[in-house]
Short mmCIF file of C-alpha atoms and ligand atoms in Angstrom, two decimals:
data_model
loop_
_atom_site.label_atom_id
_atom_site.label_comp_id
_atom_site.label_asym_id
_atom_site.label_seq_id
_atom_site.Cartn_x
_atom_site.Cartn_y
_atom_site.Cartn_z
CA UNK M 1 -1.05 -21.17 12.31
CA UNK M 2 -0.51 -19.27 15.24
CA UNK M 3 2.28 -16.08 15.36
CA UNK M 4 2.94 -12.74 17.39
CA UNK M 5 0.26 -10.60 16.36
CA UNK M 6 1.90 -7.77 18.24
CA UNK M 7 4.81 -8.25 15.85
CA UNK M 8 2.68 -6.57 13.08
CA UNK M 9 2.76 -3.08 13.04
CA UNK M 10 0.75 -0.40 11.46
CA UNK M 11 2.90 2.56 10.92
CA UNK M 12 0.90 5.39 9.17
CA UNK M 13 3.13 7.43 6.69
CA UNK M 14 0.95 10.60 6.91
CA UNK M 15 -1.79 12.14 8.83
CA UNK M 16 -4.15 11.09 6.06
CA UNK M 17 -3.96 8.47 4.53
CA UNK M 18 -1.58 5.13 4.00
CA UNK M 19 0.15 3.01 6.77
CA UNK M 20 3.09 0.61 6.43
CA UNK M 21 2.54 -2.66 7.79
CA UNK M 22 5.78 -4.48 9.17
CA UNK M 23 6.66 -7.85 10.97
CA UNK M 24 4.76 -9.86 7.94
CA UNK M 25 5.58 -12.27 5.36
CA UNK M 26 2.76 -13.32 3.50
CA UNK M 27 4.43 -16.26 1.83
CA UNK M 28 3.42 -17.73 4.93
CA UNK M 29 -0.48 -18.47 5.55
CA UNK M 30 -0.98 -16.21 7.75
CA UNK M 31 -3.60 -16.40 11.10
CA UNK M 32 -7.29 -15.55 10.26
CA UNK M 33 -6.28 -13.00 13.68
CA UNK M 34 -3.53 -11.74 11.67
CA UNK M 35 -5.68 -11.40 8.38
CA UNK M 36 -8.19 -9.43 10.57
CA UNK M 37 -5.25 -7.21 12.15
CA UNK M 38 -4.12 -6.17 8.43
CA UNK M 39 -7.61 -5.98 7.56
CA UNK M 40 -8.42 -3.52 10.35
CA UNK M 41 -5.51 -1.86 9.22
CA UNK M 42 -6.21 -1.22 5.17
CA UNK M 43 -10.24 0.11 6.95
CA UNK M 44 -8.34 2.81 9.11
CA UNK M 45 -5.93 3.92 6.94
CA UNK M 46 -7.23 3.21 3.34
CA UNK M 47 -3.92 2.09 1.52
CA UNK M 48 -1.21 -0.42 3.38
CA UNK M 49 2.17 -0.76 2.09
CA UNK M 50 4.26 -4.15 2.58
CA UNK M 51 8.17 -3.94 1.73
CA UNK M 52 10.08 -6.83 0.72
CA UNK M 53 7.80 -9.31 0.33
CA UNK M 54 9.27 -12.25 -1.50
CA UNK M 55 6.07 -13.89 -3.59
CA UNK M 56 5.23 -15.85 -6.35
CA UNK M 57 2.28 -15.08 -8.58
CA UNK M 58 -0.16 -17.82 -6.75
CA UNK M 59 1.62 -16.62 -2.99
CA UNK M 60 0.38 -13.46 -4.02
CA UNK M 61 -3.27 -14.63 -5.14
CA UNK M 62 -3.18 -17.02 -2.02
CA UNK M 63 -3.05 -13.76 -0.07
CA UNK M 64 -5.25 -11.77 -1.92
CA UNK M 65 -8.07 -14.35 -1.62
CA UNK M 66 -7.85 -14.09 2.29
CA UNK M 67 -9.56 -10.99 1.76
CA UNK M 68 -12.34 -11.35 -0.63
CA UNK M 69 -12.80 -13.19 -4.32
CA UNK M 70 -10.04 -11.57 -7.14
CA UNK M 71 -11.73 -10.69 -10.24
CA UNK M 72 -10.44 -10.19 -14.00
CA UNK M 73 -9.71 -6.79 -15.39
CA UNK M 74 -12.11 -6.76 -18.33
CA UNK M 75 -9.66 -4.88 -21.02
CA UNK M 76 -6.18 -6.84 -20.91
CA UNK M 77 -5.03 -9.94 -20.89
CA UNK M 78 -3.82 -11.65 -17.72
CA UNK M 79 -0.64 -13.87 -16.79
CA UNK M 80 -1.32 -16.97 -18.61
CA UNK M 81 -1.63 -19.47 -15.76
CA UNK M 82 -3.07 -16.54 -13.84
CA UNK M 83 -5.85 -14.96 -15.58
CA UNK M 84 -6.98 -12.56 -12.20
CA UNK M 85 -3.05 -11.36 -12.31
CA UNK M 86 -2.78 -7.59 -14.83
CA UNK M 87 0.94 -7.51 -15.13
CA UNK M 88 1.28 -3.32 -15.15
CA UNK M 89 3.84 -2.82 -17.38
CA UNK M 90 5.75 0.30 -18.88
CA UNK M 91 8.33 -0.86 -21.14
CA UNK M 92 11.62 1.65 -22.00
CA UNK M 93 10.23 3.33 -25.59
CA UNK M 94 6.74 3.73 -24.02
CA UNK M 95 5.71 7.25 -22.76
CA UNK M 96 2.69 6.44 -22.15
CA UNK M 97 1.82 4.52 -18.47
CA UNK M 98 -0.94 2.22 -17.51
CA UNK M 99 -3.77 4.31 -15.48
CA UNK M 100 -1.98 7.37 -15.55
CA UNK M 101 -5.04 9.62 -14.23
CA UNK M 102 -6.20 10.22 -10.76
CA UNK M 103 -8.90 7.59 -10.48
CA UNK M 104 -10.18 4.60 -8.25
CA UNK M 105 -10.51 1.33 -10.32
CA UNK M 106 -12.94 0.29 -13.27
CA UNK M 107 -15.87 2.39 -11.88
CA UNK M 108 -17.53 1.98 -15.00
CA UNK M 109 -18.50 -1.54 -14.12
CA UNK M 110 -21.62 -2.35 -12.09
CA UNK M 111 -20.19 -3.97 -9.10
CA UNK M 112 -16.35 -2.13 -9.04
CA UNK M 113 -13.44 -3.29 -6.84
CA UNK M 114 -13.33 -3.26 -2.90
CA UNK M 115 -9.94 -3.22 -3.31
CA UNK M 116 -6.56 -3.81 -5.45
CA UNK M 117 -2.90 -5.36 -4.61
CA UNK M 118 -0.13 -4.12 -6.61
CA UNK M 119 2.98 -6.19 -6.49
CA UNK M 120 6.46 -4.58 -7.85
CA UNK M 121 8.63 -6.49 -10.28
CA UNK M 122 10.90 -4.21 -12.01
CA UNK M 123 11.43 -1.20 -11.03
CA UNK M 124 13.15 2.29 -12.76
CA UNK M 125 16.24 2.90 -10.85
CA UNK M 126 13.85 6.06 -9.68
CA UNK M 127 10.60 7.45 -10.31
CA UNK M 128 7.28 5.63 -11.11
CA UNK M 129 6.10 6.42 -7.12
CA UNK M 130 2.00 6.25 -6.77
CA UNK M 131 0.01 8.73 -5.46
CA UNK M 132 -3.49 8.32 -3.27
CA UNK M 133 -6.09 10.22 -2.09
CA UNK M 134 -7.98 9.98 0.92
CA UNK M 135 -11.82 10.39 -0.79
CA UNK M 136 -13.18 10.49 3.39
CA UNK M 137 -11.38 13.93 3.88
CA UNK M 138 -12.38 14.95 0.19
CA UNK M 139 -16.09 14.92 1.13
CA UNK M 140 -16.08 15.58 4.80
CA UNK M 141 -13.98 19.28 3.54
CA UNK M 142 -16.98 20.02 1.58
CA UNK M 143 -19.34 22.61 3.32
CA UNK M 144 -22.23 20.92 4.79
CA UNK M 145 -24.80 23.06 2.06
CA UNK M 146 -22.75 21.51 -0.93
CA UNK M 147 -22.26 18.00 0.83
CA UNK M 148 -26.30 17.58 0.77
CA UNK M 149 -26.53 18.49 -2.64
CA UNK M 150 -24.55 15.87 -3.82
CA UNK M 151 -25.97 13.55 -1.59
CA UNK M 152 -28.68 13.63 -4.01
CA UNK M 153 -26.54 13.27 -7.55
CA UNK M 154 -25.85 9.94 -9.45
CA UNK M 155 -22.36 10.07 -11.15
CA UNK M 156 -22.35 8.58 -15.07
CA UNK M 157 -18.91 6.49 -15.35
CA UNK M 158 -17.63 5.34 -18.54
CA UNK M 159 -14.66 3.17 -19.63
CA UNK M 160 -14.65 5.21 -22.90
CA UNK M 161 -13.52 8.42 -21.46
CA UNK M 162 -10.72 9.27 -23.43
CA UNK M 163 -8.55 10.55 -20.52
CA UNK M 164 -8.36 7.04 -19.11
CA UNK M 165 -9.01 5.14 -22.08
CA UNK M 166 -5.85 6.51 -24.03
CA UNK M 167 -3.40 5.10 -20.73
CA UNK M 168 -4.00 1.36 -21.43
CA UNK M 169 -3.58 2.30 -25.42
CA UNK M 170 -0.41 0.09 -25.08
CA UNK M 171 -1.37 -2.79 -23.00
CA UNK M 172 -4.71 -2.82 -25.45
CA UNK M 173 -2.47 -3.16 -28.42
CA UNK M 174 -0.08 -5.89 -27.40
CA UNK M 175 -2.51 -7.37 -24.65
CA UNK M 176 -6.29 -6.47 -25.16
CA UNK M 177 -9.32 -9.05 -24.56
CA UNK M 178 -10.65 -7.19 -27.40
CA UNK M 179 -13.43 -5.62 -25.39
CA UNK M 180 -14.88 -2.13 -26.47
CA UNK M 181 -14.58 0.37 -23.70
CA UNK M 182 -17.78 1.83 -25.49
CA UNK M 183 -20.13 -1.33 -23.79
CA UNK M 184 -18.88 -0.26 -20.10
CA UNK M 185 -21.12 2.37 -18.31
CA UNK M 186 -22.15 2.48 -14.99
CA UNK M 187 -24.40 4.98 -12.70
CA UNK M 188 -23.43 5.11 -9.28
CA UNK M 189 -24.13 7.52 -6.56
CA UNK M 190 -21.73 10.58 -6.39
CA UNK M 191 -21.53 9.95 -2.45
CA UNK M 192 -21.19 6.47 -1.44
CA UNK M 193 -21.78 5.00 1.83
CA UNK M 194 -18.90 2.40 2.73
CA UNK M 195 -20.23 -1.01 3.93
CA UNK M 196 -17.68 -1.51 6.14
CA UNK M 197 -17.24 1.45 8.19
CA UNK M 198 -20.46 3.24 7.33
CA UNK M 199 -18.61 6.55 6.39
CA UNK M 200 -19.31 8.75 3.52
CA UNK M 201 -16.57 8.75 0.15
CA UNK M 202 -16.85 11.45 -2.87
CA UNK M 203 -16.94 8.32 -5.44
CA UNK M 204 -16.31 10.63 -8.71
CA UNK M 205 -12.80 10.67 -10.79
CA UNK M 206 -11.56 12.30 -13.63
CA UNK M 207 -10.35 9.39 -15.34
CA UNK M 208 -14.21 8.06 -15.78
CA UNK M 209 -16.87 10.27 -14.77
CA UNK M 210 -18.29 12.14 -17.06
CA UNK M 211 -21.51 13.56 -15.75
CA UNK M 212 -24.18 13.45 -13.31
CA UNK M 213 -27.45 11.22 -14.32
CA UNK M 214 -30.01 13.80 -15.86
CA UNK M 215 -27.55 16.59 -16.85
CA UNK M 216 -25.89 17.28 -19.77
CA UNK M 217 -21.67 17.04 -19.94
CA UNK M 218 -21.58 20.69 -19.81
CA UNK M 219 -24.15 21.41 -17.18
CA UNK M 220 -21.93 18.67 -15.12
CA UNK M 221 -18.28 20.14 -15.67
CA UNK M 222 -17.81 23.44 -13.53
CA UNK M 223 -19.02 21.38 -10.27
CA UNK M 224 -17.46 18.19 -11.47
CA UNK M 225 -14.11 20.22 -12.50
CA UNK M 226 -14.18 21.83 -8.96
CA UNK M 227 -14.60 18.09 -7.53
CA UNK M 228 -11.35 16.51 -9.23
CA UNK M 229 -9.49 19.27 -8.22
CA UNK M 230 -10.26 19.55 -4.61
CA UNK M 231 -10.38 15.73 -4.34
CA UNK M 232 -6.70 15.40 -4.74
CA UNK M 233 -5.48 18.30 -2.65
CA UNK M 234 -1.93 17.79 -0.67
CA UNK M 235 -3.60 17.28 2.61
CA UNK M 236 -5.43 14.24 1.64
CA UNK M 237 -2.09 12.49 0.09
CA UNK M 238 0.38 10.31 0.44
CA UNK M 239 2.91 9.14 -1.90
CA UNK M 240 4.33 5.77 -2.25
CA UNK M 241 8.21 5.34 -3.20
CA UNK M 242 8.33 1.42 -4.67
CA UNK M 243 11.22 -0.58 -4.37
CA UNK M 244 10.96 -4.71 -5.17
CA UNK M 245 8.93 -6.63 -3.24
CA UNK M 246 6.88 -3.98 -2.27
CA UNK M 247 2.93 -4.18 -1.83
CA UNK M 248 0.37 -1.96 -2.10
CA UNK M 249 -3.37 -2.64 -1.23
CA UNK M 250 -6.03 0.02 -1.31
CA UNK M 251 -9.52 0.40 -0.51
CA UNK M 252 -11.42 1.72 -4.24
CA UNK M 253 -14.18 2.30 -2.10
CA UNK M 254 -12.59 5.66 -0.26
CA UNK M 255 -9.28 6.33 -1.94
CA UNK M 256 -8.43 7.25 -5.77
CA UNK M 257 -4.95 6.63 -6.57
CA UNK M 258 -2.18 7.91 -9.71
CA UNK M 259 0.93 6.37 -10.93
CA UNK M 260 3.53 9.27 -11.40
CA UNK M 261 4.75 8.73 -15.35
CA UNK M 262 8.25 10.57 -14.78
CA UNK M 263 10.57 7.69 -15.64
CA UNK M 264 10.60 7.19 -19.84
CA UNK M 265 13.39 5.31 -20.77
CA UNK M 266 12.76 2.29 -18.13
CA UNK M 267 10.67 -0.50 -17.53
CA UNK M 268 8.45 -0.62 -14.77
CA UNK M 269 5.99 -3.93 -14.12
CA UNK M 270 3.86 -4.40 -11.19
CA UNK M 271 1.62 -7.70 -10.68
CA UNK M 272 -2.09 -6.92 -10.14
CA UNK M 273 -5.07 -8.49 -8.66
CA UNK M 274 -8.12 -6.51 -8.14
CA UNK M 275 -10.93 -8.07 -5.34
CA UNK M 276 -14.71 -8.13 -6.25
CA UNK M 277 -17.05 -5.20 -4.79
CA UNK M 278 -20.31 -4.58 -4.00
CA UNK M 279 -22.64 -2.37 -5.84
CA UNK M 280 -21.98 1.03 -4.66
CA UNK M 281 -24.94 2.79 -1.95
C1 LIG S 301 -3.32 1.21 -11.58
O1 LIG S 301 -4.04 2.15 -11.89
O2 LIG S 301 -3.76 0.16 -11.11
C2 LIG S 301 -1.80 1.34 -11.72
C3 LIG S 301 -1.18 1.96 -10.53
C4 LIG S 301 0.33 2.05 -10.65
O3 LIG S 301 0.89 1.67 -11.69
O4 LIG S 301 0.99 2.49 -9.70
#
């Protein structure tokens, strides 16, 4: 189909990272141009936010799919007619939410996610925002003596790190596939190289790392402490303020993201899909 592509625009929130994206409706099929304008878009700016989008679950995967093949979360359960669809659910006597860590998605597996799209449902009346972090700016604001040192290092990421492990406790017990986060270990390099725009990401997080390859745990910690902290400093962040019908789609390869958990008392469900990766270089 054929639209205005100059009615799409790209409106970064910060000098960082994210960009709103307006004059779309993806219920629509949209223009390979105008897939390839939004693409362009989530490459520059690493996160893209859509606002009231009115979708259904297969609108949403019909979208989705324009930009690479969606995959299934290994630990819970999908929607029933759409198994590649995590609803992300906090219900009102939960304290606990889904992810709640700084991290970029399922690192642990071999080949993780280019990229997820979160879809709001149900919202608390406020709170539950999402945080990202621009993991370009995190390595390029290393000195150039500490960059080549970890240019060398191989990260160890597993699903059973208790900091992440214990935030899907709840969708585990009411949703789980029954998989052991034990089995789910991956080695990828601490540095990666993206294989789109060629530019160096730190590719460690706090919810999964937890070493390098051919240290111990404790030998790893001060360096990989100092990492988590300076990955998510202020000046590589933007923050994301839901409201129904919103979208979020972010690059795993370059950005980490964390759902703020300041809203007990509420529900809060978001519809994911995450999109198949390569193997991290
Ligand atoms: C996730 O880690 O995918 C959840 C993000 C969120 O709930 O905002």
């Amino acid at each position: 189909m054929s639209e205005d592509l100059s009615a799409i625009e790209v409106r970064p929130i910060t000098g960082s990272i994210g960009a709103e994206i307006g004059g779309v409706d993806i219920s629509q099929k949209l223009s390979a141009a105008a897939i390839g304008k939004i693409r362009q878009a989530l490459l520059d700016h690493l996160v893209i936010f859509l606002r009231d989008q009115e979708i259904s679950p297969a609108q949403q995967l019909a979208f989705v799919s324009r930009f690479g093949e969606p995959d299934i979360y290994p630990f819970v359960k999908g929607l029933e007619d759409y198994p590649q669809i995590t609803p992300i659910l906090k219900l009102p006597e939960e304290t606990v939410n889904f992810g709640g860590i700084w991290h970029s998605d399922t690192v642990y597996q071999p080949r993780p996610p280019m990229a997820t799209v979160l879809y709001a449902k149900q919202l608390p009346p406020t709170g539950g925002d999402t945080l990202f972090a621009n993991q370009y700016q995190a390595y390029e604001g290393l000195s150039a003596s500490f960059r080549r040192i970890l240019d060398d290092l191989t990260a160890v990421n597993s699903a059973a790190k208790g900091s992440a492990a214990q935030t899907r406790s709840d969708r585990v017990a009411d949703a789980g596939t029954g998989l052991a986060a034990g089995v789910m270990e991956a080695e990828h390099p601490v540095v990666r190289t993206h294989p789109e725009t060629g530019r160096k990401a730190l590719y460690v997080n706090t919810g999964h790392t937890v070493r390098f390859k051919g240290m111990t745990e404790a030998e790893s910690a001060p360096i990989l402490d100092f990492l988590y902290r300076h990955q998510i400093q202020p000046e590589f962040c933007c923050r994301f303020a839901w409201r129904p019908g919103s979208m979020a789609f972010w690059d795993n390869r370059c950005a980490q993201h964390y759902p703020v958990n300041d809203y007990h008392g509420h529900t809060r469900l978001l519809h994911r899909v995450t999109l198949k990766g390569d193997k991290p270089y």
